[in-house]
Amino acid sequence: MSSEVKSAGARADAPEVHPVDEILPPGRMLVASLQHVASMYAGAVSVPLVVAVAAKMSPGDTAVLMGGSLLMAGIATLLQTLGIGTFIGSRLPFVNGVSFAGVGVMLTIISTQGGVGAGMPVVFGAIIVSSLFGFLVSSYFSRLVRFFPPVVTGSVITLIGVSLIPVAYDWIVDDSASGTPEPRNIGLAGATVLVMLLLQRFTRGFLKQISMLVAMIIGTLLAIPMGLADFSDLDGADLVGIPSPLHFGAPQFNLPAIISMCVVMLVILTESTADMIALGKIVGKDVDERTIAAGLRADSLGSALSPLFNAFHASAFAQNIGLVVISKVRSRFVVALSGAILVLIGLSPAAAALISAVPMPVLAAVSLFLFGSIAVSGIQTLLQADLHRGDNALIVVVTLGAGLAPALSDGFYDAFPAWAQIVLGSGISTGCLLAVALNLVFNHLGTKDGSPAADPEPVVTH
């Protein structure tokens, strides 16, 4: 009896583990990790597919880009979640993958260099230099955190969620043979949404936490009789396939390309800063300058290593932030295991083919929940800002209005110079920069000692 009391007392005196640092039982951890991988897979392979198709690459070169992107997404995720010392890695449940920010610049470089053979080495050389630049400026960039009060972070988080929603609908259309929305594609997406809703309403505990993964499996099974599930890529796929380092040749260093990619890197740092602040609020963990700097260094280091294995810039994946909101699983070790799984998939063409069999309408359906959850989290953060003040309301209006332009009007900035499109084409980056600038004008400039105007402390949402 006394030993039981002593044991209970010892447990009571033990330091409480933050949910971010919690280690789940192996079974739960594996399933939750697979859910993260499944939710980000389409985004992880979209960039190499877009680049490969636009540059008219061979199927072999396309497979090299996809394998390298998955491998480096896993390595970058491990750097972010587990870290190296106290200098690299935010140690937050962050999934990293290939950033869309550099697609336009990469295609321009390939075109101006005369094609894939000459262009890809220049692309990879510019990525390496720009990533090292990002690593060097991370400490200075992180000091901007005091300019991200609730009115700024809430606006940007809401913008991230809302601006991603059209992507889900594009996946439904792009999967249609005719290039226009087909009833069966819409029906499959709707059925997957219904399954997700039923699971959320009538299940409890762990099953509810993995409802998104279950909905994806059921959606894929429903797609088989509809002719929307394609498992042909599994035929002849090798179980293990080591990516060929520097498949396109040794990196080459071209100054104009490097300058353009440095601008892309600043855009990525801006997006990652906003994502880290958003995730910090969601998981209830303070995100200070040191955390942001360490997280940006992880992004930059992963990006610098990526070209060695034929991959591009790495950055945080916003859809996985939405998954944290829905699943309530905040452990960084779950996401670290996701990174390890991504590494294995990158080394296994057969595993990649199996995951790619999930139809795009199914991925689109679950993504609507992910993106919508991000937007709701942003609205909850905005509730902590004093929107009765006209200046703060104006910041929200302009941030959302300008930031949604690229998402709602395709080609809105096509007539602008290429360097301007790099920033303006990313609505999240544009909105983030505008929100910070407007907050400076209305809440810092002209105030005593440049200190921010009074704003209520943010309340952490879970």
mmCIF file with all atom_site columns, C-alpha atoms in Angstrom, residues 136-250:
data_model
loop_
_atom_site.group_PDB
_atom_site.id
_atom_site.type_symbol
_atom_site.label_atom_id
_atom_site.label_alt_id
_atom_site.label_comp_id
_atom_site.label_asym_id
_atom_site.label_entity_id
_atom_site.label_seq_id
_atom_site.pdbx_PDB_ins_code
_atom_site.Cartn_x
_atom_site.Cartn_y
_atom_site.Cartn_z
_atom_site.occupancy
_atom_site.B_iso_or_equiv
_atom_site.pdbx_formal_charge
_atom_site.auth_seq_id
_atom_site.auth_comp_id
_atom_site.auth_asym_id
_atom_site.auth_atom_id
_atom_site.pdbx_PDB_model_num
ATOM 1   C CA . LEU A 1 136 ? 22.776  33.293 -42.902 1.00 0.00 ? 136 LEU A CA 1
ATOM 2   C CA . VAL A 1 137 ? 19.911  35.818 -42.589 1.00 0.00 ? 137 VAL A CA 1
ATOM 3   C CA . SER A 1 138 ? 17.609  33.607 -40.471 1.00 0.00 ? 138 SER A CA 1
ATOM 4   C CA . SER A 1 139 ? 18.680  35.156 -37.157 1.00 0.00 ? 139 SER A CA 1
ATOM 5   C CA . TYR A 1 140 ? 17.957  38.667 -38.424 1.00 0.00 ? 140 TYR A CA 1
ATOM 6   C CA . PHE A 1 141 ? 14.712  37.669 -40.115 1.00 0.00 ? 141 PHE A CA 1
ATOM 7   C CA . SER A 1 142 ? 13.397  36.108 -36.908 1.00 0.00 ? 142 SER A CA 1
ATOM 8   C CA . ARG A 1 143 ? 13.542  39.450 -35.101 1.00 0.00 ? 143 ARG A CA 1
ATOM 9   C CA . LEU A 1 144 ? 10.444  40.500 -37.014 1.00 0.00 ? 144 LEU A CA 1
ATOM 10  C CA . VAL A 1 145 ? 8.345   38.366 -34.635 1.00 0.00 ? 145 VAL A CA 1
ATOM 11  C CA . ARG A 1 146 ? 7.353   41.390 -32.519 1.00 0.00 ? 146 ARG A CA 1
ATOM 12  C CA . PHE A 1 147 ? 5.632   42.787 -35.598 1.00 0.00 ? 147 PHE A CA 1
ATOM 13  C CA . PHE A 1 148 ? 3.236   39.809 -35.665 1.00 0.00 ? 148 PHE A CA 1
ATOM 14  C CA . PRO A 1 149 ? 0.505   40.662 -33.092 1.00 0.00 ? 149 PRO A CA 1
ATOM 15  C CA . PRO A 1 150 ? -2.911  38.909 -33.200 1.00 0.00 ? 150 PRO A CA 1
ATOM 16  C CA . VAL A 1 151 ? -4.256  41.219 -35.920 1.00 0.00 ? 151 VAL A CA 1
ATOM 17  C CA . VAL A 1 152 ? -1.349  40.261 -38.192 1.00 0.00 ? 152 VAL A CA 1
ATOM 18  C CA . THR A 1 153 ? -1.130  36.561 -37.370 1.00 0.00 ? 153 THR A CA 1
ATOM 19  C CA . GLY A 1 154 ? -4.910  36.143 -37.457 1.00 0.00 ? 154 GLY A CA 1
ATOM 20  C CA . SER A 1 155 ? -5.129  37.812 -40.868 1.00 0.00 ? 155 SER A CA 1
ATOM 21  C CA . VAL A 1 156 ? -2.318  35.722 -42.308 1.00 0.00 ? 156 VAL A CA 1
ATOM 22  C CA . ILE A 1 157 ? -3.566  32.413 -40.860 1.00 0.00 ? 157 ILE A CA 1
ATOM 23  C CA . THR A 1 158 ? -7.054  33.094 -42.227 1.00 0.00 ? 158 THR A CA 1
ATOM 24  C CA . LEU A 1 159 ? -5.530  34.000 -45.593 1.00 0.00 ? 159 LEU A CA 1
ATOM 25  C CA . ILE A 1 160 ? -3.501  30.782 -45.664 1.00 0.00 ? 160 ILE A CA 1
ATOM 26  C CA . GLY A 1 161 ? -6.629  28.677 -45.166 1.00 0.00 ? 161 GLY A CA 1
ATOM 27  C CA . VAL A 1 162 ? -8.940  30.557 -47.513 1.00 0.00 ? 162 VAL A CA 1
ATOM 28  C CA . SER A 1 163 ? -6.378  30.908 -50.309 1.00 0.00 ? 163 SER A CA 1
ATOM 29  C CA . LEU A 1 164 ? -5.687  27.162 -50.288 1.00 0.00 ? 164 LEU A CA 1
ATOM 30  C CA . ILE A 1 165 ? -9.340  26.140 -50.673 1.00 0.00 ? 165 ILE A CA 1
ATOM 31  C CA . PRO A 1 166 ? -9.399  26.765 -54.476 1.00 0.00 ? 166 PRO A CA 1
ATOM 32  C CA . VAL A 1 167 ? -6.460  24.346 -54.782 1.00 0.00 ? 167 VAL A CA 1
ATOM 33  C CA . ALA A 1 168 ? -8.694  21.513 -53.574 1.00 0.00 ? 168 ALA A CA 1
ATOM 34  C CA . TYR A 1 169 ? -11.283 22.309 -56.247 1.00 0.00 ? 169 TYR A CA 1
ATOM 35  C CA . ASP A 1 170 ? -8.554  22.493 -58.895 1.00 0.00 ? 170 ASP A CA 1
ATOM 36  C CA . TRP A 1 171 ? -7.522  18.943 -57.979 1.00 0.00 ? 171 TRP A CA 1
ATOM 37  C CA . ILE A 1 172 ? -11.057 17.742 -58.737 1.00 0.00 ? 172 ILE A CA 1
ATOM 38  C CA . VAL A 1 173 ? -11.055 19.475 -62.137 1.00 0.00 ? 173 VAL A CA 1
ATOM 39  C CA . ASP A 1 174 ? -7.503  18.510 -63.082 1.00 0.00 ? 174 ASP A CA 1
ATOM 40  C CA . ASP A 1 175 ? -8.292  14.843 -62.461 1.00 0.00 ? 175 ASP A CA 1
ATOM 41  C CA . SER A 1 176 ? -11.127 14.962 -64.995 1.00 0.00 ? 176 SER A CA 1
ATOM 42  C CA . ALA A 1 177 ? -10.307 13.607 -68.435 1.00 0.00 ? 177 ALA A CA 1
ATOM 43  C CA . SER A 1 178 ? -12.178 16.453 -70.115 1.00 0.00 ? 178 SER A CA 1
ATOM 44  C CA . GLY A 1 179 ? -10.479 19.171 -68.056 1.00 0.00 ? 179 GLY A CA 1
ATOM 45  C CA . THR A 1 180 ? -13.881 20.242 -66.758 1.00 0.00 ? 180 THR A CA 1
ATOM 46  C CA . PRO A 1 181 ? -15.661 19.107 -63.574 1.00 0.00 ? 181 PRO A CA 1
ATOM 47  C CA . GLU A 1 182 ? -17.242 15.684 -64.112 1.00 0.00 ? 182 GLU A CA 1
ATOM 48  C CA . PRO A 1 183 ? -20.193 14.466 -62.005 1.00 0.00 ? 183 PRO A CA 1
ATOM 49  C CA . ARG A 1 184 ? -18.376 11.311 -60.921 1.00 0.00 ? 184 ARG A CA 1
ATOM 50  C CA . ASN A 1 185 ? -15.370 13.298 -59.681 1.00 0.00 ? 185 ASN A CA 1
ATOM 51  C CA . ILE A 1 186 ? -17.593 15.688 -57.764 1.00 0.00 ? 186 ILE A CA 1
ATOM 52  C CA . GLY A 1 187 ? -19.639 12.751 -56.479 1.00 0.00 ? 187 GLY A CA 1
ATOM 53  C CA . LEU A 1 188 ? -16.533 10.949 -55.215 1.00 0.00 ? 188 LEU A CA 1
ATOM 54  C CA . ALA A 1 189 ? -15.318 14.083 -53.456 1.00 0.00 ? 189 ALA A CA 1
ATOM 55  C CA . GLY A 1 190 ? -18.762 14.597 -51.920 1.00 0.00 ? 190 GLY A CA 1
ATOM 56  C CA . ALA A 1 191 ? -18.941 10.980 -50.747 1.00 0.00 ? 191 ALA A CA 1
ATOM 57  C CA . THR A 1 192 ? -15.530 11.317 -49.087 1.00 0.00 ? 192 THR A CA 1
ATOM 58  C CA . VAL A 1 193 ? -16.688 14.492 -47.334 1.00 0.00 ? 193 VAL A CA 1
ATOM 59  C CA . LEU A 1 194 ? -19.794 12.645 -46.119 1.00 0.00 ? 194 LEU A CA 1
ATOM 60  C CA . VAL A 1 195 ? -17.691 9.777  -44.739 1.00 0.00 ? 195 VAL A CA 1
ATOM 61  C CA . MET A 1 196 ? -15.482 12.287 -42.948 1.00 0.00 ? 196 MET A CA 1
ATOM 62  C CA . LEU A 1 197 ? -18.495 14.030 -41.406 1.00 0.00 ? 197 LEU A CA 1
ATOM 63  C CA . LEU A 1 198 ? -20.034 10.750 -40.240 1.00 0.00 ? 198 LEU A CA 1
ATOM 64  C CA . LEU A 1 199 ? -16.755 9.667  -38.658 1.00 0.00 ? 199 LEU A CA 1
ATOM 65  C CA . GLN A 1 200 ? -16.381 13.002 -36.895 1.00 0.00 ? 200 GLN A CA 1
ATOM 66  C CA . ARG A 1 201 ? -19.950 12.847 -35.607 1.00 0.00 ? 201 ARG A CA 1
ATOM 67  C CA . PHE A 1 202 ? -20.324 9.219  -34.536 1.00 0.00 ? 202 PHE A CA 1
ATOM 68  C CA . THR A 1 203 ? -16.848 8.040  -33.538 1.00 0.00 ? 203 THR A CA 1
ATOM 69  C CA . ARG A 1 204 ? -14.770 8.731  -30.446 1.00 0.00 ? 204 ARG A CA 1
ATOM 70  C CA . GLY A 1 205 ? -11.163 8.584  -29.302 1.00 0.00 ? 205 GLY A CA 1
ATOM 71  C CA . PHE A 1 206 ? -8.434  7.360  -31.596 1.00 0.00 ? 206 PHE A CA 1
ATOM 72  C CA . LEU A 1 207 ? -10.782 6.438  -34.441 1.00 0.00 ? 207 LEU A CA 1
ATOM 73  C CA . LYS A 1 208 ? -11.981 10.031 -34.506 1.00 0.00 ? 208 LYS A CA 1
ATOM 74  C CA . GLN A 1 209 ? -8.392  11.274 -34.577 1.00 0.00 ? 209 GLN A CA 1
ATOM 75  C CA . ILE A 1 210 ? -7.584  9.193  -37.657 1.00 0.00 ? 210 ILE A CA 1
ATOM 76  C CA . SER A 1 211 ? -10.921 9.873  -39.350 1.00 0.00 ? 211 SER A CA 1
ATOM 77  C CA . MET A 1 212 ? -9.189  11.613 -42.236 1.00 0.00 ? 212 MET A CA 1
ATOM 78  C CA . LEU A 1 213 ? -7.036  8.583  -43.034 1.00 0.00 ? 213 LEU A CA 1
ATOM 79  C CA . VAL A 1 214 ? -10.060 6.274  -42.773 1.00 0.00 ? 214 VAL A CA 1
ATOM 80  C CA . ALA A 1 215 ? -12.043 8.572  -45.078 1.00 0.00 ? 215 ALA A CA 1
ATOM 81  C CA . MET A 1 216 ? -9.216  8.487  -47.636 1.00 0.00 ? 216 MET A CA 1
ATOM 82  C CA . ILE A 1 217 ? -9.149  4.678  -47.589 1.00 0.00 ? 217 ILE A CA 1
ATOM 83  C CA . ILE A 1 218 ? -12.940 4.429  -47.950 1.00 0.00 ? 218 ILE A CA 1
ATOM 84  C CA . GLY A 1 219 ? -12.891 7.097  -50.680 1.00 0.00 ? 219 GLY A CA 1
ATOM 85  C CA . THR A 1 220 ? -10.255 5.155  -52.610 1.00 0.00 ? 220 THR A CA 1
ATOM 86  C CA . LEU A 1 221 ? -12.299 1.938  -52.320 1.00 0.00 ? 221 LEU A CA 1
ATOM 87  C CA . LEU A 1 222 ? -15.380 3.783  -53.587 1.00 0.00 ? 222 LEU A CA 1
ATOM 88  C CA . ALA A 1 223 ? -13.348 5.058  -56.532 1.00 0.00 ? 223 ALA A CA 1
ATOM 89  C CA . ILE A 1 224 ? -12.539 1.562  -57.812 1.00 0.00 ? 224 ILE A CA 1
ATOM 90  C CA . PRO A 1 225 ? -16.010 0.713  -59.259 1.00 0.00 ? 225 PRO A CA 1
ATOM 91  C CA . MET A 1 226 ? -16.242 4.303  -60.519 1.00 0.00 ? 226 MET A CA 1
ATOM 92  C CA . GLY A 1 227 ? -13.092 3.845  -62.601 1.00 0.00 ? 227 GLY A CA 1
ATOM 93  C CA . LEU A 1 228 ? -11.270 6.626  -60.765 1.00 0.00 ? 228 LEU A CA 1
ATOM 94  C CA . ALA A 1 229 ? -8.623  4.545  -58.986 1.00 0.00 ? 229 ALA A CA 1
ATOM 95  C CA . ASP A 1 230 ? -5.514  3.758  -61.020 1.00 0.00 ? 230 ASP A CA 1
ATOM 96  C CA . PHE A 1 231 ? -3.109  1.162  -59.627 1.00 0.00 ? 231 PHE A CA 1
ATOM 97  C CA . SER A 1 232 ? -1.167  0.683  -62.863 1.00 0.00 ? 232 SER A CA 1
ATOM 98  C CA . ASP A 1 233 ? 1.899   2.441  -61.504 1.00 0.00 ? 233 ASP A CA 1
ATOM 99  C CA . LEU A 1 234 ? 2.350   -0.471 -59.090 1.00 0.00 ? 234 LEU A CA 1
ATOM 100 C CA . ASP A 1 235 ? 3.110   -2.847 -61.998 1.00 0.00 ? 235 ASP A CA 1
ATOM 101 C CA . GLY A 1 236 ? 6.839   -3.252 -62.271 1.00 0.00 ? 236 GLY A CA 1
ATOM 102 C CA . ALA A 1 237 ? 7.619   -0.648 -59.587 1.00 0.00 ? 237 ALA A CA 1
ATOM 103 C CA . ASP A 1 238 ? 10.847  -1.473 -57.758 1.00 0.00 ? 238 ASP A CA 1
ATOM 104 C CA . LEU A 1 239 ? 10.651  -2.011 -54.024 1.00 0.00 ? 239 LEU A CA 1
ATOM 105 C CA . VAL A 1 240 ? 13.886  -0.081 -53.473 1.00 0.00 ? 240 VAL A CA 1
ATOM 106 C CA . GLY A 1 241 ? 15.365  2.577  -55.718 1.00 0.00 ? 241 GLY A CA 1
ATOM 107 C CA . ILE A 1 242 ? 18.194  4.817  -54.526 1.00 0.00 ? 242 ILE A CA 1
ATOM 108 C CA . PRO A 1 243 ? 17.924  8.326  -56.051 1.00 0.00 ? 243 PRO A CA 1
ATOM 109 C CA . SER A 1 244 ? 20.831  9.177  -58.328 1.00 0.00 ? 244 SER A CA 1
ATOM 110 C CA . PRO A 1 245 ? 22.742  12.135 -56.777 1.00 0.00 ? 245 PRO A CA 1
ATOM 111 C CA . LEU A 1 246 ? 23.215  15.073 -59.154 1.00 0.00 ? 246 LEU A CA 1
ATOM 112 C CA . HIS A 1 247 ? 21.256  13.242 -61.854 1.00 0.00 ? 247 HIS A CA 1
ATOM 113 C CA . PHE A 1 248 ? 21.177  16.365 -64.056 1.00 0.00 ? 248 PHE A CA 1
ATOM 114 C CA . GLY A 1 249 ? 24.860  17.162 -63.624 1.00 0.00 ? 249 GLY A CA 1
ATOM 115 C CA . ALA A 1 250 ? 26.986  19.293 -61.306 1.00 0.00 ? 250 ALA A CA 1
#
